[in-house]
Coordinates of C-alpha atoms in Angstrom, one line a residue:
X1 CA 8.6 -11.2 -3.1
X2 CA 8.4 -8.8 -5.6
X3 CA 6.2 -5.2 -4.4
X4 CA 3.7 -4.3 -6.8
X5 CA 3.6 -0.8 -6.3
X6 CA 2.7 1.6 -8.5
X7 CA 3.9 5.4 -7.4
X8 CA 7.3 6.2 -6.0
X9 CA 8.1 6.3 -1.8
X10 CA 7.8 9.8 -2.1
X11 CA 4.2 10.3 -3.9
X12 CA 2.9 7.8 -0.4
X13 CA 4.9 10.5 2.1
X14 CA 3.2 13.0 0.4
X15 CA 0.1 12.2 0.6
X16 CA 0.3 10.8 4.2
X17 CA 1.9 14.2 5.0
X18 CA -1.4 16.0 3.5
X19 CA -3.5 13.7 6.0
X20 CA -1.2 14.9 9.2
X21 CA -1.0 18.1 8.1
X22 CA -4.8 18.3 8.0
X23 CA -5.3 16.4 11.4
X24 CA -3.2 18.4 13.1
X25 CA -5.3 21.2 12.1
X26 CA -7.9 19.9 13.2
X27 CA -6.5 18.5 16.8
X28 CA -7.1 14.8 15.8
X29 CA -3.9 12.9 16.8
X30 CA -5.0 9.5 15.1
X31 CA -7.2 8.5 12.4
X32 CA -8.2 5.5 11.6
X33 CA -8.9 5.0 7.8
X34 CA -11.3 2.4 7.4
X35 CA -12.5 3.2 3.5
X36 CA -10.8 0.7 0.4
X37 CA -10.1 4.0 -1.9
X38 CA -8.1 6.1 1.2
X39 CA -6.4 2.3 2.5
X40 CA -4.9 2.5 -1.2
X41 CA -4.4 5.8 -1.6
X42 CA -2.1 6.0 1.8
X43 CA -0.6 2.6 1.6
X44 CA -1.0 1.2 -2.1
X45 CA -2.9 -1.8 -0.7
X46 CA -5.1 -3.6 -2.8
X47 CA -6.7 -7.2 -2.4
X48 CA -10.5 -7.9 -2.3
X49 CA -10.4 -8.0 1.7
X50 CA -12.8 -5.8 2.5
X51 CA -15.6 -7.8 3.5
X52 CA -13.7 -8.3 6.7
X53 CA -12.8 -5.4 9.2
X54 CA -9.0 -3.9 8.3
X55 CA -7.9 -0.5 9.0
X56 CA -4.9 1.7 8.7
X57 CA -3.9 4.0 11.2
X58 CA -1.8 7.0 10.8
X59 CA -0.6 8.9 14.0
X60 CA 0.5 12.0 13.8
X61 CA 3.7 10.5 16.4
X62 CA 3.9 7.9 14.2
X63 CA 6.1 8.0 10.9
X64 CA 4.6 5.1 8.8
X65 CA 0.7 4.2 9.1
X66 CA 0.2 1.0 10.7
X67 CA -2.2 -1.5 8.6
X68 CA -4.0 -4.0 10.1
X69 CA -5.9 -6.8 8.4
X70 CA -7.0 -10.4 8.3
X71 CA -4.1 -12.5 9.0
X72 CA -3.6 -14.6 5.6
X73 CA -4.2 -11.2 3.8
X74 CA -0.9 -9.9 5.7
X75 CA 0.9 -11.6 2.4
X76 CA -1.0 -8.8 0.0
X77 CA -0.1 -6.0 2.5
X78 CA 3.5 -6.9 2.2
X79 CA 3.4 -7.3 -1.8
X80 CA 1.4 -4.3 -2.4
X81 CA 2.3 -2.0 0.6
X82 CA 5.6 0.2 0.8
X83 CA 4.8 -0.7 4.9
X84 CA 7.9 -1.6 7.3
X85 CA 7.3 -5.4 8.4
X86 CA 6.7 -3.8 12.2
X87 CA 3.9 -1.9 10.7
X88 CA 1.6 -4.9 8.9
X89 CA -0.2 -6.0 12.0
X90 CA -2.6 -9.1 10.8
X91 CA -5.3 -10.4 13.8
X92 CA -5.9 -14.4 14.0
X93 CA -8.7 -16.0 12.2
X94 CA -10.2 -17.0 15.4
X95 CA -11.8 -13.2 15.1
X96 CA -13.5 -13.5 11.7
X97 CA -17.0 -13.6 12.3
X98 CA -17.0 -14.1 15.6
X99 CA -19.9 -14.2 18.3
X100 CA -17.4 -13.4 21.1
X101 CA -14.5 -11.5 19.8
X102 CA -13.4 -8.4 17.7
X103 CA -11.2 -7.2 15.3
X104 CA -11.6 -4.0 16.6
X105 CA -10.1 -4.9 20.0
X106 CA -7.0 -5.8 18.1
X107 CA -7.1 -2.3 16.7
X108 CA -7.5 -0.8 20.1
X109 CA -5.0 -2.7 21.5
X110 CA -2.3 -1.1 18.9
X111 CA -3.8 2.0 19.0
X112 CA -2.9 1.9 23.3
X113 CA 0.6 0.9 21.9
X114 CA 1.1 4.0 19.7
X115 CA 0.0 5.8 22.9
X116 CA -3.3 6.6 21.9
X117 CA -5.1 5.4 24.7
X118 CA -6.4 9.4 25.5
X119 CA -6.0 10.3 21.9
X120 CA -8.6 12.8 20.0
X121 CA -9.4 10.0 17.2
X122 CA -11.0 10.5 13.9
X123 CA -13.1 7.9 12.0
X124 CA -15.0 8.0 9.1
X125 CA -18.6 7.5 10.5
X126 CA -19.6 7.8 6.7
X127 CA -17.8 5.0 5.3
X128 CA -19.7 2.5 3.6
X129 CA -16.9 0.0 5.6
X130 CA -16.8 1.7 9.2
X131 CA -20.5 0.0 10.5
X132 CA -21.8 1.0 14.2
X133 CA -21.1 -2.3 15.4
X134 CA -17.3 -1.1 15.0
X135 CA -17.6 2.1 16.2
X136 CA -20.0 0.5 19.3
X137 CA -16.7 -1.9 19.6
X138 CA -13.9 1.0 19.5
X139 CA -15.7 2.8 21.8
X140 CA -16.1 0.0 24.5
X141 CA -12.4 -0.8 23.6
X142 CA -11.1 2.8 24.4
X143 CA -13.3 4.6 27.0
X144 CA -10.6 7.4 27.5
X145 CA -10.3 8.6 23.8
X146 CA -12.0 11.5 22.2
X147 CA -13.9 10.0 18.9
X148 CA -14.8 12.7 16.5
X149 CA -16.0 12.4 12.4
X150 CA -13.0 12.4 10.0
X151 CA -15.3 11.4 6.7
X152 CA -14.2 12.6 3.9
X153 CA -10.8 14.1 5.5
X154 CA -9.2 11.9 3.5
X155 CA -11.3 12.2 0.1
X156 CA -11.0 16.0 -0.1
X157 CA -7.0 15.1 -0.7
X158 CA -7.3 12.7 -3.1
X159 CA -10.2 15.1 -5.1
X160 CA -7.2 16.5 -7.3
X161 CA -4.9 14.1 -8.8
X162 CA -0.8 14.0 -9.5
X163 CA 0.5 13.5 -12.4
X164 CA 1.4 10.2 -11.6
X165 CA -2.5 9.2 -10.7
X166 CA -3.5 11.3 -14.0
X167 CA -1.8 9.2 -16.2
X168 CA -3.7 5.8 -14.7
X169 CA -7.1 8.1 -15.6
X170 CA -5.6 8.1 -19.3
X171 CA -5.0 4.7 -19.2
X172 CA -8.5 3.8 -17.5
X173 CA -10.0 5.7 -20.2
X174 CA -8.5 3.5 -22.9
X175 CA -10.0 1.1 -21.5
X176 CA -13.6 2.8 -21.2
X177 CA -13.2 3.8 -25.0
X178 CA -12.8 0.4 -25.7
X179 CA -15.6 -1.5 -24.0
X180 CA -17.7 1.2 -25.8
X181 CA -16.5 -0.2 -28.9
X182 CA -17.3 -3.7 -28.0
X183 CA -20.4 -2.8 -26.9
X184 CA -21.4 -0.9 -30.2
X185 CA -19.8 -3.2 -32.6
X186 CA -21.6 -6.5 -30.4
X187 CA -25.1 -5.4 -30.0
X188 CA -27.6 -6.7 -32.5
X189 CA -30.9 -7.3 -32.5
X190 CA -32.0 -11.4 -31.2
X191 CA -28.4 -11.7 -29.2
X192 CA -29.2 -11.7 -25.7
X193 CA -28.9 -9.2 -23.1
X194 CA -26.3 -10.9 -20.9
X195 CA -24.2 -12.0 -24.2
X196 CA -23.5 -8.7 -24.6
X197 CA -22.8 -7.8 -21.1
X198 CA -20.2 -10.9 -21.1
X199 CA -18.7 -9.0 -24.5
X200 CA -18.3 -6.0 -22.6
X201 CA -17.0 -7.6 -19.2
X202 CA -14.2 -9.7 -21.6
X203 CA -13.5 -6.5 -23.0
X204 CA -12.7 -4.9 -19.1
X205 CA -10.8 -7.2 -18.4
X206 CA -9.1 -7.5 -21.4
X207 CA -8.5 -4.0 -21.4
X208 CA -6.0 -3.3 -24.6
X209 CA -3.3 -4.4 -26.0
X210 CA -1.0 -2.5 -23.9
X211 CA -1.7 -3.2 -20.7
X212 CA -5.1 -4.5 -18.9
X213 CA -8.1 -3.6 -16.7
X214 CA -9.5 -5.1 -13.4
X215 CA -12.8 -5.3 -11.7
X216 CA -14.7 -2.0 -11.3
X217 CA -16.4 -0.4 -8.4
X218 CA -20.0 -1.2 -9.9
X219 CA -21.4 -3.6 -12.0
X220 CA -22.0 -2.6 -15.6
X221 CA -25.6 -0.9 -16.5
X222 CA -27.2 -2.6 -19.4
X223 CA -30.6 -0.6 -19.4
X224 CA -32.6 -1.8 -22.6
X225 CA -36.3 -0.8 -24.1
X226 CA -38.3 0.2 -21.0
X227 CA -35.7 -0.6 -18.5
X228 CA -33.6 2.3 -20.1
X229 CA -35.4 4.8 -18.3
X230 CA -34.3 3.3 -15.1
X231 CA -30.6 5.0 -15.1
X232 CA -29.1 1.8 -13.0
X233 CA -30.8 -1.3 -14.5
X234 CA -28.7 -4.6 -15.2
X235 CA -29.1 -7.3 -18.0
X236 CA -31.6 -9.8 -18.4
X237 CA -31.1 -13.3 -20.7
X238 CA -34.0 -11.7 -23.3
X239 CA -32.9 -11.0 -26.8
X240 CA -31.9 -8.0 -28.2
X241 CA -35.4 -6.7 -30.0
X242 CA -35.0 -5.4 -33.5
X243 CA -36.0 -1.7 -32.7
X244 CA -34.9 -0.8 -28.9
X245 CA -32.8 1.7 -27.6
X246 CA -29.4 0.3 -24.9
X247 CA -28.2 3.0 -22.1
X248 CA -24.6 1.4 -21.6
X249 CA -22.7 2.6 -18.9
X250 CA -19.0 0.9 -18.3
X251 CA -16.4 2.1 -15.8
X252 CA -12.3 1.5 -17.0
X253 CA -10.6 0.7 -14.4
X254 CA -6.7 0.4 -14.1
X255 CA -4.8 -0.5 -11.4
X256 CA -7.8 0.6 -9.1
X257 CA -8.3 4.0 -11.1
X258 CA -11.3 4.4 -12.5
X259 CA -13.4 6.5 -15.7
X260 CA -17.1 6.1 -15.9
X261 CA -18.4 6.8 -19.2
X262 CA -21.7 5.6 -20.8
X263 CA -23.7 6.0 -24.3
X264 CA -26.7 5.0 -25.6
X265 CA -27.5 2.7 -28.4
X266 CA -30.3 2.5 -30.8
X267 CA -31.0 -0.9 -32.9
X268 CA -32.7 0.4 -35.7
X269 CA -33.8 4.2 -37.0
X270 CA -34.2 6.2 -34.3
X271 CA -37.3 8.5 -34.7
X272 CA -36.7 12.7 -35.4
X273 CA -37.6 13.6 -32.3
X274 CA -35.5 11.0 -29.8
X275 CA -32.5 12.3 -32.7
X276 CA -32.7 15.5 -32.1
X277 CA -33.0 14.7 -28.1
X278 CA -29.8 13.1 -27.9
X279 CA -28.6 16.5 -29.7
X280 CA -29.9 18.4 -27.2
X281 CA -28.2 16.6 -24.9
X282 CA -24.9 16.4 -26.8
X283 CA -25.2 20.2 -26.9
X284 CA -25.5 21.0 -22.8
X285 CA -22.3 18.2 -22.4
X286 CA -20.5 20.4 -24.7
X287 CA -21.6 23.9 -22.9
X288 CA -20.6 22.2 -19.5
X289 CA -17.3 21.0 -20.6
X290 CA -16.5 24.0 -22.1
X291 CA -17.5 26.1 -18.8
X292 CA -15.0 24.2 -17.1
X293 CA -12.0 26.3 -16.0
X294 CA -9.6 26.8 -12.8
X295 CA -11.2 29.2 -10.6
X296 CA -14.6 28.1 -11.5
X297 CA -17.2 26.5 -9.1
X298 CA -18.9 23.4 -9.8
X299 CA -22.3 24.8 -9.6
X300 CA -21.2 27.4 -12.7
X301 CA -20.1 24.8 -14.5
X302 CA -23.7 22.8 -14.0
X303 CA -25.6 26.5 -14.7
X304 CA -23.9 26.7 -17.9
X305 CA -24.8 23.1 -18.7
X306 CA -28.6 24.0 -17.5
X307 CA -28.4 26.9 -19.6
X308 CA -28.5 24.8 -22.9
X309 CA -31.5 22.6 -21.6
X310 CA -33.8 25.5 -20.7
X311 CA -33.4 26.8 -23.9
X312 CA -35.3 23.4 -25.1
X313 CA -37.6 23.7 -22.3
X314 CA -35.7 20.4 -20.7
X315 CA -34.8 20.5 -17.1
X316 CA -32.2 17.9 -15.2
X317 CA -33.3 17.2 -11.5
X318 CA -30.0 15.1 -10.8
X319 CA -26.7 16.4 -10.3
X320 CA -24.7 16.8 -13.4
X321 CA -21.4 15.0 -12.3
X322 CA -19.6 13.6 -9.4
X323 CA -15.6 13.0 -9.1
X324 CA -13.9 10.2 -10.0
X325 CA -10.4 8.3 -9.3
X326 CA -9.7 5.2 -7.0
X327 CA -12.7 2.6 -7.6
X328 CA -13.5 0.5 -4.9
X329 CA -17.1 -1.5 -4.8
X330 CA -19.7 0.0 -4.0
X331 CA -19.1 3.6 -4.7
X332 CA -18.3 5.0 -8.6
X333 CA -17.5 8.6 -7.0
X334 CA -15.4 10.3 -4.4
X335 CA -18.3 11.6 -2.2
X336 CA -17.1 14.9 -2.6
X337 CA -17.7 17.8 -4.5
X338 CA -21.1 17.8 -7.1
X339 CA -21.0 19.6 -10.4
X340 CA -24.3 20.6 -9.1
X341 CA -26.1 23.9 -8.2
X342 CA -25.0 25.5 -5.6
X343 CA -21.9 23.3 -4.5
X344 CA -19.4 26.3 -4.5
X345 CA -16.1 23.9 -5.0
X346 CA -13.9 25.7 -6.6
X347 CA -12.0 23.7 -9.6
X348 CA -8.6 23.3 -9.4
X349 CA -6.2 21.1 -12.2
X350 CA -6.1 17.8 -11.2
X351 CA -9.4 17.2 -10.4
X352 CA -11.8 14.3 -12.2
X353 CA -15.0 14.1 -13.0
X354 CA -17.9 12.3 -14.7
X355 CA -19.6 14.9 -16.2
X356 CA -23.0 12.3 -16.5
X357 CA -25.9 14.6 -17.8
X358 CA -28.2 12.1 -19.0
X359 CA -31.1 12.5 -19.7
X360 CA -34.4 10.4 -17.9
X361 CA -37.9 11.8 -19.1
X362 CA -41.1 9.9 -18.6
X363 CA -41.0 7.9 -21.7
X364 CA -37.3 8.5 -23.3
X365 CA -33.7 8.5 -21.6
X366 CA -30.3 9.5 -23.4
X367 CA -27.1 9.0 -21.8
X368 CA -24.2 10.6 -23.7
X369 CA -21.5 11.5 -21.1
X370 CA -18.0 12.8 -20.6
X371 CA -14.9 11.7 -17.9
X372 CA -12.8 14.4 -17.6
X373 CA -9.6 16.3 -15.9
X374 CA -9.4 19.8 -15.1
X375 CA -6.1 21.2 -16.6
X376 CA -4.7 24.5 -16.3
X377 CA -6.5 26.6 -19.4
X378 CA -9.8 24.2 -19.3
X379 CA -10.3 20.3 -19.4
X380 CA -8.7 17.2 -21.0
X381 CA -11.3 14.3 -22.1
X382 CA -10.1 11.2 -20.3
X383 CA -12.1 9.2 -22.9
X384 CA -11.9 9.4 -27.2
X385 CA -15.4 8.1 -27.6
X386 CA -17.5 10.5 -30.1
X387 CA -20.1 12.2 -28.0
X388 CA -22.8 11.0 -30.8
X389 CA -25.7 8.7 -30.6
X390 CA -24.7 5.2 -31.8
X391 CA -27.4 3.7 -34.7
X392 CA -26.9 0.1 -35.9

């Protein structure tokens, strides 16, 4: 079988050294990585297997992690994993949705193997994929062991990217910049709603002539008329009226990296005063991006951002952006750092964001926003998109 994946050996010993070095810091001798995003970013594995309990473990005695999943999804561990044969441990189907058995007693049972029995073991209690009928489970399964909280030990690693993972941004952006495009050049007025969602879907798929995109981490927002100032509305089957306004946010994903990027619409003129809001809001992006340096914290890049909007007498209650990179459903961020007041993270190059500072008031929304890397002198756009208001 041919491997699908996509970084060298050494970029996955890297990062799994990162992981030991930080549990050994922090006296944890195993963890056991439960989160889609950190499965591929240790292991490269990737198949839509989540609904059903699988979990790497990575032992600080141990040299490879050990990945255990359903057993006919054993076949995409060993296509898409750099893992030994010895270390692809797949549980019988007889423990699928079981009354009587769990996974998570197979995963005990290997973790007693490793010698982990009286292990100090990490988990991510905040993982939308580790649920307390697992942890209840593990801990019935391994009365001895220490359980502590590892969440977000992983995601703090992956928070600033090689140049490797950098160049699958660029590429996910493509892919962003051109849904956009479909999406402005489709939408006009009497097509319906979900005729231009399938437009924008064919189009994410599809990604560009050079390569192609996958399924994201959320579905597509399609927010039109009044549903616009609702920042996460889908599509309807209505038509398109002939004056409205479309919030449009897609997410680019490539080979599980993905940009978020979204802009707003308007079928027919827009009036002076929603024009010169979407300035407004053009103008903070611009002062935020612009902030952005090494050495800087997110919350001065969000008070230079805030800046611009109090000068308008405008001010954002949400955060201003969020981190991107691996996309798995049903999370668009990393769950890490805010560009947000007060989060004192200090930017380092690498790092990705969706700088997202749109704009919900009680009867107008703009959403004109910006993926982005932090470089060495300041940031790189991830997406070519121009930061305007689109009028058809």
């Amino acid at each position: 079988m041919e491997k699908l994946l996509h970084f060298e050996r050494a970029e996955f010993d890297e990062r799994v050294a990162a992981v030991k070095k930080e549990l050994a810091k922090r006296g944890i001798d195993i963890l056991l990585v439960s989160e889609p995003p950190n499965l591929n970013y240790l292991t490269g594995y990737d198949a839509y297997s989540f609904y059903t309990p699988q979990m790497a473990i990575v032992a600080l005695n141990h040299a490879e992690p050990i990945f255990i999943t359903r057993f006919m999804d054993r076949i995409s561990a060993k296509l898409t994993t750099y893992l030994s044969e010895h270390n692809i441990r797949p549980f019988p189907d007889e423990y699928v949705n079981s009354r009587t058995l769990s996974a998570y007693d197979f995963v005990a049972e290997v973790v007693k193997e490793i010698g982990g029995e009286r292990a100090c073991i990490g988990v991510e209690m905040g993982g939308f994929y580790y649920s307390a009928r697992a942890h209840a489970d593990l801990l019935k399964a391994l009365p001895n062991a220490k359980f502590v909280d590892a969440d977000l030990l992983i995601n703090w690693i992956r928070l600033t990217k090689s140049p490797a993972e950098l160049s699958l941004m660029r590429q996910a952006g493509q892919i962003g910049d051109a849904m956009l495009k479909r999406a402005v050049d489709t939408a006009e007025p009497g097509m319906r709603e979900c005729d231009l969602a399938a437009a924008i879907y064919h189009q994410q798929i599809s990604g560009t002539p050079e390569f192609g995109g996958s399924y994201a981490s959320s579905a597509l927002h399609l927010c039109v008329g009044e549903r616009a100032l609702a920042p996460h509305s889908a599509w309807t089957d209505k038509p398109l009226p002939a004056s409205t306004t479309i919030n449009v946010e897609v997410h680019g994903n490539r080979l599980r990296y993905q940009i978020n990027i979204a802009r707003t619409i308007c079928l027919g003129k827009p009036s002076v005063a929603y024009q010169k809001l979407s300035e407004i809001a053009v103008e903070a992006l611009n002062a935020g991006l612009e902030s952005v340096r090494p050495g800087r914290t997110c919350s001065e890049v969000q008070e230079a951002f805030a800046r611009v909007l109090a000068r308008h007498g405008i001010e954002k209650e949400g955060r201003l952006g969020y981190p991107i990179g691996i996309g798995y459903p049903p999370s668009v961020a990393e769950r890490t750092a805010n560009l947000r007041k007060g989060d004192e993270t200090v930017l380092q190059p690498g790092m990705c964001f969706h700088m997202m500072p749109g704009l919900w008031l009680d009867d107008r929304s703009v959403a004109i926003t910006q993926p982005f890397a932090v470089t060495d002198k300041g940031y790189e756009p991830l997406t070519s998109t121009p930061r305007v208001l689109f009028v058809k």
